[in-house]
Coordinates of C-alpha atoms in Angstrom, one line a residue:
Chain X
X122 CA -48.9 103.7 -272.5
X123 CA -49.3 102.3 -276.0
X124 CA -45.9 102.2 -277.9
X125 CA -45.6 105.5 -280.1
X126 CA -43.1 106.9 -282.6
X127 CA -43.7 110.5 -281.4
X128 CA -44.4 111.8 -278.0
X129 CA -44.5 115.1 -276.2
X130 CA -44.5 115.5 -272.4
X131 CA -45.2 118.7 -270.6
X132 CA -43.5 118.7 -267.1
X133 CA -45.1 121.3 -264.7
X134 CA -42.6 122.5 -262.2
X135 CA -42.2 124.6 -259.0
X136 CA -39.2 126.6 -258.1
X137 CA -37.4 125.1 -255.1
X138 CA -36.2 128.5 -253.8
X139 CA -35.9 132.1 -254.8
X140 CA -33.9 132.3 -258.0
X141 CA -33.1 134.6 -261.0
X142 CA -33.2 133.5 -264.5
X143 CA -31.0 135.6 -266.6
X144 CA -30.8 133.7 -270.0
X145 CA -32.9 131.4 -272.1
X146 CA -32.9 128.0 -270.6
X147 CA -33.0 126.0 -274.1
X148 CA -29.7 124.5 -273.5
X149 CA -30.3 123.5 -270.0
X150 CA -33.6 121.7 -271.1
X151 CA -31.9 119.9 -273.9
X152 CA -29.4 118.6 -271.1
X153 CA -32.5 117.7 -269.2
X154 CA -33.7 115.5 -272.0
X155 CA -30.3 113.7 -272.3
X156 CA -30.4 113.2 -268.4
X157 CA -33.9 111.8 -268.5
X158 CA -32.8 109.3 -271.2
X159 CA -29.4 108.4 -269.4
X160 CA -31.4 107.2 -266.4
X161 CA -32.7 104.3 -268.4
X162 CA -30.4 104.1 -271.3
X163 CA -26.9 105.6 -270.9
X164 CA -25.7 104.4 -274.2
X165 CA -28.7 105.9 -276.1
X166 CA -28.1 109.2 -274.4
X167 CA -24.5 109.1 -275.5
X168 CA -25.7 108.4 -279.1
X169 CA -28.2 111.2 -279.1
X170 CA -25.5 113.6 -277.7
X171 CA -23.1 112.6 -280.5
X172 CA -25.7 112.8 -283.4
X173 CA -24.9 115.6 -285.9
X174 CA -27.8 115.0 -288.3
X175 CA -31.4 115.8 -287.3
X176 CA -31.9 114.8 -283.8
X177 CA -34.8 112.6 -282.8
X178 CA -36.0 114.8 -280.0
X179 CA -36.9 118.5 -279.4
X180 CA -36.9 120.6 -276.1
X181 CA -38.4 123.8 -275.1
X182 CA -37.0 126.5 -272.9
X183 CA -38.1 127.0 -269.2
X184 CA -41.5 128.6 -269.9
X185 CA -44.1 130.7 -268.0
X186 CA -47.2 128.6 -266.9
X187 CA -50.0 128.3 -269.6
X188 CA -47.7 130.0 -272.0
X189 CA -44.9 129.6 -274.5
X190 CA -43.0 132.8 -273.2
X191 CA -39.7 132.2 -271.5
X192 CA -39.2 132.5 -267.8
X193 CA -36.9 135.5 -267.2
X194 CA -36.0 137.5 -264.1
X195 CA -36.7 136.8 -260.3
X196 CA -38.9 133.8 -259.1
X197 CA -40.0 133.1 -255.5
X198 CA -40.1 129.7 -253.9
X199 CA -42.9 127.9 -255.3
X200 CA -43.3 130.0 -258.5
X201 CA -44.4 127.8 -261.3
X202 CA -42.9 127.0 -264.8
X203 CA -42.9 124.2 -267.3
X204 CA -40.8 122.5 -269.8
X205 CA -41.6 120.4 -272.8
X206 CA -39.7 117.2 -274.0
X207 CA -40.5 115.7 -277.3
X208 CA -39.3 112.4 -278.7
X209 CA -39.2 111.6 -282.3
X210 CA -38.3 108.1 -282.6
X211 CA -39.9 104.9 -281.1
X212 CA -36.6 104.2 -279.4
X213 CA -36.5 107.6 -277.7
X214 CA -40.2 107.5 -276.7
X215 CA -39.6 104.1 -275.1
X216 CA -36.8 105.4 -273.0
X217 CA -38.7 108.5 -271.8
X218 CA -41.8 106.5 -271.2
X219 CA -39.6 104.3 -268.8
X220 CA -37.7 107.3 -267.4
X221 CA -41.0 109.2 -266.6
X222 CA -43.2 106.0 -265.7
X223 CA -43.3 107.4 -262.3
X224 CA -43.1 111.1 -262.3
X225 CA -39.8 112.1 -260.8
X226 CA -39.8 114.2 -257.7
X227 CA -37.5 116.7 -259.0
X228 CA -35.4 117.5 -262.2
X229 CA -32.3 119.5 -262.6
X230 CA -32.2 122.5 -264.9
X231 CA -29.1 124.6 -265.1
X232 CA -28.0 123.3 -261.5
X233 CA -31.3 124.1 -259.9
X234 CA -33.4 121.1 -258.8
X235 CA -36.9 122.1 -259.7
X236 CA -39.9 120.2 -257.9
X237 CA -42.0 118.3 -260.5
X238 CA -45.7 119.0 -259.9
X239 CA -47.0 116.8 -262.8
X240 CA -46.0 115.1 -266.1
X241 CA -48.6 115.7 -268.8
X242 CA -48.5 112.9 -271.4
X243 CA -51.6 113.7 -273.5
X244 CA -53.6 116.8 -274.5
X245 CA -56.0 116.4 -271.6
X246 CA -53.1 116.4 -269.1
X247 CA -51.2 119.3 -271.0
X248 CA -52.0 121.4 -274.1
X249 CA -48.5 120.9 -275.5
X250 CA -48.4 117.0 -274.7
X251 CA -49.6 114.2 -277.0
X252 CA -48.4 111.0 -278.5
X253 CA -48.7 109.2 -281.9
X254 CA -47.8 106.2 -283.9
X255 CA -46.6 107.0 -287.5
X256 CA -48.8 104.4 -289.0
X257 CA -51.9 105.8 -287.4
X258 CA -51.0 109.4 -288.5
X259 CA -50.4 108.3 -292.1
X260 CA -53.7 106.2 -292.2
X261 CA -55.6 109.1 -290.7
X262 CA -54.3 111.6 -293.4
X263 CA -54.7 109.1 -296.2
X264 CA -58.3 109.0 -295.6
X265 CA -58.8 112.8 -294.7
X266 CA -60.2 115.4 -297.0
X267 CA -57.4 117.2 -298.7
X268 CA -57.0 120.6 -296.9
X269 CA -57.4 123.9 -298.9
X270 CA -55.4 125.7 -296.2
X271 CA -53.3 125.0 -293.2
X272 CA -52.6 127.4 -290.2
X273 CA -49.5 127.0 -287.9
X274 CA -49.0 128.8 -284.6
X275 CA -45.4 129.7 -284.1
X276 CA -45.4 129.6 -280.2
X277 CA -41.6 130.2 -279.7
X278 CA -39.2 132.1 -281.8
X279 CA -38.7 130.2 -285.1
X280 CA -36.0 131.0 -287.7
X281 CA -34.2 129.5 -290.6
X282 CA -30.7 129.6 -292.2
X283 CA -30.8 130.3 -295.9
X284 CA -28.0 131.5 -298.2
X285 CA -25.7 132.1 -295.2
X286 CA -28.1 134.4 -293.4
X287 CA -30.8 134.3 -290.8
X288 CA -34.3 134.3 -292.0
X289 CA -37.0 135.1 -289.2
X290 CA -39.9 134.9 -291.6
X291 CA -42.7 132.3 -292.2
X292 CA -41.6 131.7 -296.0
X293 CA -43.6 128.8 -297.2
X294 CA -40.6 127.0 -298.8
X295 CA -38.6 127.4 -295.6
X296 CA -41.4 126.3 -293.2
X297 CA -42.6 123.3 -295.1
X298 CA -39.1 122.5 -296.4
X299 CA -38.0 122.2 -292.8
X300 CA -41.0 119.9 -291.9
X301 CA -40.4 117.8 -295.0
X302 CA -36.6 117.5 -294.3
X303 CA -37.3 116.3 -290.7
X304 CA -39.9 113.9 -292.0
X305 CA -37.5 112.4 -294.4
X306 CA -34.7 112.2 -291.9
X307 CA -36.7 110.6 -289.1
X308 CA -39.6 108.7 -290.6
X309 CA -39.3 105.6 -292.6
X310 CA -42.3 106.2 -294.9
X311 CA -41.4 108.4 -297.8
X312 CA -43.7 111.3 -298.9
X313 CA -44.5 112.0 -302.6
X314 CA -41.3 112.9 -304.6
X315 CA -43.1 116.0 -305.9
X316 CA -43.8 117.7 -302.5
X317 CA -40.9 120.0 -302.8
X318 CA -41.8 121.6 -306.1
X319 CA -45.5 121.5 -304.9
X320 CA -44.4 123.6 -301.8
X321 CA -42.4 126.0 -304.1
X322 CA -45.1 126.6 -306.7
X323 CA -48.5 126.1 -305.0
X324 CA -48.1 126.9 -301.3
X325 CA -48.7 130.6 -300.4
X326 CA -48.9 132.6 -297.3
X327 CA -52.2 134.4 -297.3
X328 CA -52.6 135.4 -293.7
X329 CA -50.3 136.1 -291.0
X330 CA -49.3 138.1 -288.0
X331 CA -45.7 137.8 -286.9
X332 CA -43.0 139.6 -285.1
X333 CA -39.4 139.1 -284.2
X334 CA -38.2 138.1 -280.6
X335 CA -34.5 137.7 -279.5
X336 CA -33.4 134.8 -277.4
X337 CA -30.4 135.3 -275.3
X338 CA -28.4 132.2 -274.3
X339 CA -26.1 131.8 -271.5
X340 CA -22.9 131.7 -273.7
X341 CA -23.5 135.1 -274.9
X342 CA -25.0 134.0 -278.2
X343 CA -28.4 135.3 -279.3
X344 CA -30.9 134.0 -281.9
X345 CA -33.6 136.0 -283.6
X346 CA -36.8 134.2 -284.6
X347 CA -40.4 135.3 -285.1
X348 CA -43.6 134.3 -283.2
X349 CA -47.2 134.6 -284.5
X350 CA -49.5 132.7 -286.5
X351 CA -49.6 132.0 -290.4
X352 CA -52.2 130.6 -292.7
X353 CA -50.8 128.9 -295.9
X354 CA -53.2 128.5 -298.8
X355 CA -52.8 125.5 -301.2
X356 CA -53.3 127.0 -304.8
X357 CA -55.0 124.6 -307.2
X358 CA -52.7 125.8 -310.0
X359 CA -49.9 128.2 -310.8
X360 CA -50.2 129.9 -314.1
X361 CA -46.5 130.9 -314.3
X362 CA -45.6 127.1 -313.8
X363 CA -48.1 126.1 -316.4
X364 CA -46.3 128.2 -318.9
X365 CA -42.6 127.5 -317.7
X366 CA -43.1 123.8 -317.1
X367 CA -46.2 122.3 -318.3
X368 CA -45.2 118.7 -317.6
X369 CA -44.4 119.5 -313.9
X370 CA -47.8 121.5 -313.7
X371 CA -49.6 118.7 -315.0
X372 CA -47.9 116.2 -312.5
X373 CA -48.7 118.4 -309.5
X374 CA -52.3 119.0 -310.8
X375 CA -52.8 115.1 -311.2
X376 CA -51.4 114.6 -307.5
X377 CA -53.1 117.6 -306.0
X378 CA -55.1 115.8 -303.5
X379 CA -52.4 113.6 -302.4
X380 CA -49.8 116.3 -302.1
X381 CA -52.4 118.5 -300.0
X382 CA -52.9 115.6 -297.7
X383 CA -49.2 115.1 -297.2
X384 CA -49.0 118.8 -296.2
X385 CA -51.8 118.0 -293.6
X386 CA -49.6 115.2 -292.4
X387 CA -46.6 117.5 -292.0
X388 CA -48.7 120.1 -290.2
X389 CA -49.6 117.5 -287.6
X390 CA -46.0 116.3 -287.5
X391 CA -45.0 119.8 -286.7
X392 CA -46.5 119.6 -283.2
X393 CA -43.8 117.1 -282.5
X394 CA -40.9 118.3 -284.5
X395 CA -41.1 121.9 -284.5
X396 CA -39.9 124.1 -287.4
X397 CA -36.5 125.6 -288.5
X398 CA -33.3 126.0 -286.5
X399 CA -32.6 125.0 -282.8
X400 CA -35.7 123.1 -282.1
X401 CA -33.5 121.0 -279.6
X402 CA -32.9 124.2 -277.5
X403 CA -36.4 125.8 -277.4
X404 CA -36.8 127.5 -280.8
X405 CA -39.6 126.7 -283.4
X406 CA -42.2 125.3 -281.0
X407 CA -45.1 125.1 -283.4
X408 CA -48.7 123.6 -283.8
X409 CA -51.5 123.4 -286.3
X410 CA -54.4 125.5 -285.2
Chain H
X7 CA -41.6 175.9 -305.8
X8 CA -38.1 174.8 -306.9
X9 CA -38.0 172.2 -309.8
X10 CA -37.9 168.6 -308.4
X11 CA -37.7 165.1 -309.7
X12 CA -39.7 163.6 -307.0
X13 CA -42.7 165.1 -305.2
X14 CA -45.4 164.0 -302.9
X15 CA -48.5 165.9 -302.2
X16 CA -51.0 165.3 -299.3
X17 CA -54.6 166.6 -300.2
X18 CA -56.8 167.0 -297.1
X19 CA -60.4 166.7 -298.1
X20 CA -64.0 166.9 -296.6
X21 CA -66.8 164.9 -297.6
X22 CA -69.4 167.1 -299.5
X23 CA -72.4 165.0 -298.2
X24 CA -73.2 161.9 -296.4
X25 CA -71.9 158.9 -298.2
X26 CA -70.8 155.3 -297.8
X27 CA -67.4 153.9 -298.9
X28 CA -67.6 150.3 -299.7
X29 CA -64.4 149.6 -301.5
X30 CA -60.8 150.4 -301.4
X31 CA -60.5 153.8 -303.5
X32 CA -57.1 153.1 -304.8
X33 CA -58.1 153.0 -308.5
X34 CA -60.2 156.2 -308.0
X35 CA -57.3 158.0 -306.5
X36 CA -55.2 156.8 -309.5
X37 CA -57.8 158.4 -311.9
X38 CA -57.6 161.5 -309.8
X39 CA -53.9 161.8 -310.4
X40 CA -54.5 161.4 -314.2
X41 CA -57.2 164.1 -314.0
X42 CA -54.9 166.5 -312.2
X43 CA -52.3 166.1 -314.9
X44 CA -54.9 166.4 -317.7
X45 CA -56.0 169.8 -316.6
X46 CA -52.5 171.1 -317.6
X47 CA -51.1 168.6 -319.8
X48 CA -53.7 166.4 -321.7
X49 CA -51.0 164.5 -323.8
X50 CA -49.0 163.7 -320.7
X51 CA -51.9 162.3 -319.0
X52 CA -52.7 160.1 -322.1
X53 CA -49.2 158.8 -322.1
X54 CA -49.1 158.1 -318.3
X55 CA -52.3 156.2 -318.8
X56 CA -50.9 154.1 -321.7
X57 CA -47.5 153.3 -320.0
X58 CA -47.1 149.6 -319.4
X59 CA -43.7 149.8 -317.6
X60 CA -43.0 151.3 -314.3
X61 CA -45.1 154.5 -313.9
X62 CA -43.7 157.7 -312.9
X63 CA -46.3 158.3 -310.2
X64 CA -47.9 156.7 -307.3
X65 CA -51.2 157.2 -305.6
X66 CA -52.8 156.3 -302.0
X67 CA -56.2 155.1 -301.4
X68 CA -58.7 157.4 -299.7
X69 CA -57.4 157.4 -296.2
X70 CA -58.6 158.3 -292.7
X71 CA -57.3 161.7 -291.3
X72 CA -53.6 161.4 -289.7
X73 CA -53.5 157.7 -290.6
X74 CA -52.6 155.2 -293.5
X75 CA -55.7 153.2 -292.8
X76 CA -58.4 153.3 -295.6
X77 CA -61.7 155.0 -295.4
X78 CA -64.4 152.4 -295.2
X79 CA -68.2 152.7 -294.2
X80 CA -70.5 155.6 -293.6
X81 CA -69.3 159.3 -293.6
X82 CA -71.2 162.4 -292.6
X83 CA -71.1 165.6 -294.5
X84 CA -67.8 167.4 -293.6
X85 CA -66.1 164.2 -292.4
X86 CA -62.3 164.5 -293.2
X87 CA -60.1 162.1 -295.2
X88 CA -56.9 162.7 -297.3
X89 CA -55.2 161.3 -300.4
X90 CA -51.5 161.3 -301.4
X91 CA -50.3 161.8 -304.9
X92 CA -46.6 161.2 -305.8
X93 CA -44.9 162.2 -309.1
X94 CA -41.6 160.4 -309.9
X95 CA -40.2 162.3 -312.8
X96 CA -39.6 166.0 -313.4
X97 CA -42.1 166.2 -316.2
X98 CA -45.0 164.9 -313.9
X99 CA -43.8 167.0 -311.0
X100 CA -44.0 170.0 -313.2
X101 CA -47.5 169.2 -314.4
X102 CA -48.6 168.6 -310.9
X103 CA -47.0 171.7 -309.6
X104 CA -49.0 173.8 -312.3
X105 CA -52.1 171.8 -311.7
X106 CA -52.1 172.4 -308.0
X107 CA -50.5 175.7 -308.0
X108 CA -53.7 177.2 -306.5
X109 CA -55.4 174.5 -304.5
X110 CA -58.4 173.3 -306.3
X111 CA -61.7 174.0 -304.5
X112 CA -62.7 170.3 -305.1
X113 CA -61.5 167.1 -306.6
X114 CA -63.5 164.2 -307.9
X115 CA -63.0 160.6 -306.5
X116 CA -65.2 157.9 -307.7
X117 CA -67.9 160.5 -308.8
X118 CA -68.0 162.2 -305.4
X119 CA -66.8 165.8 -305.6
X120 CA -64.7 166.2 -302.4
X121 CA -64.0 169.6 -300.8
X122 CA -60.2 170.2 -300.9
X123 CA -59.2 171.7 -297.4
X124 CA -55.4 172.1 -298.1
X125 CA -52.7 170.8 -300.4
X126 CA -49.6 169.8 -298.4
X127 CA -46.4 170.0 -300.5
X128 CA -43.7 169.5 -297.8
X129 CA -43.4 167.7 -294.6
X130 CA -44.3 170.7 -292.5
X131 CA -47.5 170.8 -294.2
X132 CA -48.3 167.1 -294.4
X133 CA -46.1 164.2 -292.8
X134 CA -46.5 162.2 -296.2
X135 CA -45.6 165.2 -298.5
X136 CA -42.2 166.1 -299.6
X137 CA -40.0 166.9 -302.7
X138 CA -36.5 166.3 -303.9
X139 CA -34.1 166.8 -306.7
X140 CA -32.2 163.5 -307.7
X141 CA -28.8 165.3 -307.7
X142 CA -29.4 166.6 -304.2
X143 CA -30.5 163.2 -303.0
X144 CA -27.4 161.4 -304.6
X145 CA -25.0 164.0 -303.2
X146 CA -26.4 163.7 -299.8
X147 CA -26.0 160.1 -299.6
X148 CA -22.6 160.0 -301.3
X149 CA -21.3 162.2 -298.4
X150 CA -23.4 160.3 -295.6
X151 CA -22.0 157.7 -293.3
X152 CA -22.8 154.2 -294.6
X153 CA -25.8 152.9 -292.8
X154 CA -25.4 149.6 -290.7
X155 CA -29.2 149.1 -290.7
X156 CA -32.3 150.7 -292.3
X157 CA -35.9 150.6 -291.0
X158 CA -38.8 151.0 -293.2
X159 CA -42.5 151.5 -292.0
X160 CA -45.0 149.7 -294.5
X161 CA -47.9 152.0 -293.9
X162 CA -50.3 150.6 -296.5
X163 CA -50.6 146.8 -297.5
X164 CA -47.5 145.8 -299.4
X165 CA -47.0 142.7 -301.4
X166 CA -44.9 141.1 -304.2
X167 CA -45.3 138.7 -307.1
X168 CA -42.6 136.1 -307.1
X169 CA -42.8 132.7 -308.8
X170 CA -46.3 133.1 -309.9
X171 CA -47.5 133.6 -306.2
X172 CA -48.4 136.5 -304.0
X173 CA -45.7 137.0 -301.4
X174 CA -46.9 139.4 -298.7
X175 CA -43.7 139.3 -296.6
X176 CA -40.8 141.8 -296.0
X177 CA -38.3 139.5 -297.7
X178 CA -35.1 141.6 -298.2
X179 CA -34.5 140.5 -301.8
X180 CA -38.1 141.5 -302.7
X181 CA -38.3 144.8 -300.8
X182 CA -34.7 146.1 -302.0
X183 CA -35.2 144.5 -305.3
X184 CA -38.5 146.4 -305.9
X185 CA -36.8 149.7 -305.0
X186 CA -33.6 149.1 -307.0
X187 CA -35.9 148.1 -310.0
X188 CA -37.9 151.2 -309.8
X189 CA -34.6 153.3 -309.5
X190 CA -33.2 151.8 -312.6
X191 CA -36.5 152.3 -314.7
X192 CA -37.0 155.9 -313.4
X193 CA -33.8 157.6 -312.5
X194 CA -31.0 158.3 -315.0
X195 CA -28.0 157.8 -312.7
X196 CA -27.1 154.0 -312.2
X197 CA -26.4 152.5 -308.9
X198 CA -23.5 150.0 -308.4
X199 CA -23.8 146.9 -310.5
X200 CA -23.2 144.8 -307.5
X201 CA -26.1 146.2 -305.5
X202 CA -28.4 142.9 -306.5
X203 CA -25.9 140.4 -305.1
X204 CA -25.1 142.6 -302.2
X205 CA -28.9 142.7 -301.2
X206 CA -29.0 138.8 -301.7
X207 CA -26.1 138.0 -299.6
X208 CA -25.6 140.8 -297.1
X209 CA -29.1 142.4 -296.3
X210 CA -31.0 140.6 -293.5
X211 CA -34.2 141.2 -291.8
X212 CA -33.4 141.3 -288.1
X213 CA -36.4 143.0 -286.4
X214 CA -40.0 143.2 -287.7
X215 CA -43.6 143.2 -286.8
X216 CA -46.0 142.6 -289.7
X217 CA -49.5 141.4 -290.4
X218 CA -51.5 140.9 -293.6
X219 CA -54.4 143.2 -294.6
X220 CA -56.8 142.6 -297.4
X221 CA -57.9 145.3 -299.8
X222 CA -61.2 144.9 -301.5
X223 CA -61.4 146.8 -304.8
X224 CA -64.6 147.9 -306.5
X225 CA -64.4 145.4 -309.4
X226 CA -64.5 142.6 -306.9
X227 CA -60.8 141.9 -306.9
X228 CA -58.8 141.8 -303.8
X229 CA -55.2 142.0 -302.9
X230 CA -53.3 140.8 -299.8
X231 CA -50.4 142.7 -298.4
X232 CA -48.7 143.2 -295.2
X233 CA -48.3 146.3 -293.0
X234 CA -45.8 146.9 -290.2
X235 CA -42.1 147.8 -289.6
X236 CA -39.0 146.1 -290.6
X237 CA -35.3 146.8 -289.8
X238 CA -32.8 145.4 -292.2
X239 CA -29.3 144.9 -291.1
X240 CA -26.3 145.2 -293.5
X241 CA -24.0 142.3 -292.8
X242 CA -20.2 143.1 -293.1
X243 CA -19.6 139.8 -294.7
X244 CA -21.3 136.4 -295.5
X245 CA -19.2 133.3 -294.6
X246 CA -21.2 131.1 -297.0
X247 CA -20.6 133.4 -299.8
X248 CA -16.8 133.7 -299.0
X249 CA -16.7 129.8 -299.5
X250 CA -18.9 129.5 -302.5
X251 CA -17.6 132.7 -304.6
X252 CA -14.6 134.3 -303.0
X253 CA -14.2 136.7 -305.7
X254 CA -17.8 138.0 -305.4
X255 CA -17.3 138.3 -301.5
X256 CA -14.1 140.3 -302.1
X257 CA -15.8 142.7 -304.5
X258 CA -18.7 143.2 -302.2
X259 CA -16.4 143.7 -299.2
X260 CA -14.3 146.3 -301.2
X261 CA -17.4 148.2 -302.2
X262 CA -19.1 147.7 -298.8
X263 CA -19.5 151.4 -297.8
X264 CA -20.4 152.5 -301.3
X265 CA -23.2 149.6 -301.5
X266 CA -24.6 150.5 -298.0
X267 CA -24.8 154.2 -299.0
X268 CA -26.8 153.1 -302.1
X269 CA -29.2 151.3 -299.9
X270 CA -29.6 154.4 -297.7
X271 CA -30.5 156.2 -300.9
X272 CA -33.1 153.7 -301.9
X273 CA -34.6 153.9 -298.5
X274 CA -35.1 157.7 -299.0
X275 CA -36.4 157.0 -302.5
X276 CA -38.9 154.6 -301.0
X277 CA -40.8 157.5 -299.6
X278 CA -41.7 158.6 -303.1
X279 CA -42.0 155.3 -305.2
X280 CA -43.3 153.0 -302.5
X281 CA -42.5 149.3 -302.6
X282 CA -43.9 146.1 -304.4
X283 CA -47.1 145.7 -306.5
X284 CA -49.8 148.1 -307.2
X285 CA -48.3 151.4 -305.9
X286 CA -50.4 153.2 -308.3
X287 CA -53.5 152.2 -306.6
X288 CA -52.6 152.6 -302.9
X289 CA -50.5 149.6 -302.0
X290 CA -46.8 149.8 -300.7
X291 CA -46.8 153.2 -299.3
X292 CA -43.7 153.1 -297.3
X293 CA -41.2 155.5 -295.4
X294 CA -37.9 155.1 -293.6
X295 CA -38.0 155.7 -290.1

């Protein structure tokens, strides 16, 4: 495998015996990520566990085959499921590459030792797998046509915290703000300073279909998020901004293509980092479509 | 009919001949409202037409039978449709009551003279008809249990303008802010001053299903809105507010029941006034469910 800064693995699993899944397994899969890292690098696993800022990994829940819906209820021996593990730094990618170099025979999720059927490392092997180097990503988008709109599929429940409340809506400032914040926290190459006002003034939702879904975790907590699909259109101008702050409007206009390309880059980054709260425990699994 | 401050009429219609409807008929139904007023009070009709602030009426598009979906495409002679006309002041209600005292044989919509099958004046006659006196509404809600949550059905495309952009999302501050603004513009009895911060800090969306829909008007313009259903939960407290502005948090807590009752009142008012932009041409037709 070539070195990469971002990598998503899809592990196809089989139930080792009959069992009942009663809660969302996001926290158990998060633990699995730390276990997989610990096998090859115990101190990195400790460091990841202790991190309080944006974590350089993401995890899914335990999901139904060929779906992003959670496994819930009774399973028979041999029933299939899958989990996704995402690494968001070259160090964590290197650890997972070593840990998964030979597919393990089994992995433990919430004290059940699931049989590992396959480990998908790229999109040919699993639709939610892939890997990328940041420099390649950036070069690709620098040369691309600036997008006029971008569509994201919110495959698992996605939500935000804003003003002390949960917000389970594809609000442009929250969606793109989450991606930008993660980029700034995890990636060494800065995006244009004016991306935040550009998102606020020139990115609008013009098509979507969304509905809320509740995830119930083992500890009794629950989280509300939305799933669905949303198309964000990049406006060429905002007349209200032109009146209220002509200097900013002028700056955004002059950088329009560059800012739109940066959003295209964030849309691709979304496949790895996810969007919104609790992407380490299965929420906010997203891809550009 | 008893005098009322708010009244919604549902007019069931039949096509007088074969025809094709190519655009959203919201503007034609708006014209019908003004025509119905003009029959009995030409100067009021002129005044309504000239008003630039919140207008004391609302109108639907031309809708399919037993539905809030717009009529589009080919119709045969005798095919059914319906329109809704809403009056939001006692003066306009009085005019429409007189104009519709005997159901007219036909009404003109976009130069087609539709046959009038019936005029529904209350919910027994039509599910989207009804009437109310403001003092009754207020007394009823003053005595009611404070609601813990409120669900609105967005039957026709609903949208907002915010920050120079269209926002086709059930954002609590936009939905309830629209209702509050209309109440303040149209109703003489003020609601509590702290309702705006209460909406911002303690009303959250906790269930919804929504999707965008585009309305194409005759003049070539189009509008995006969402349809669906949304449940807004009234939080008892907001910990972030308690930290950032303890005095406001304390005020909102002390008035919690009263503020929740005011939202219940606005939810009932929504049946008449609708929500968001262009309620005079068929957008934002809403009811509490």
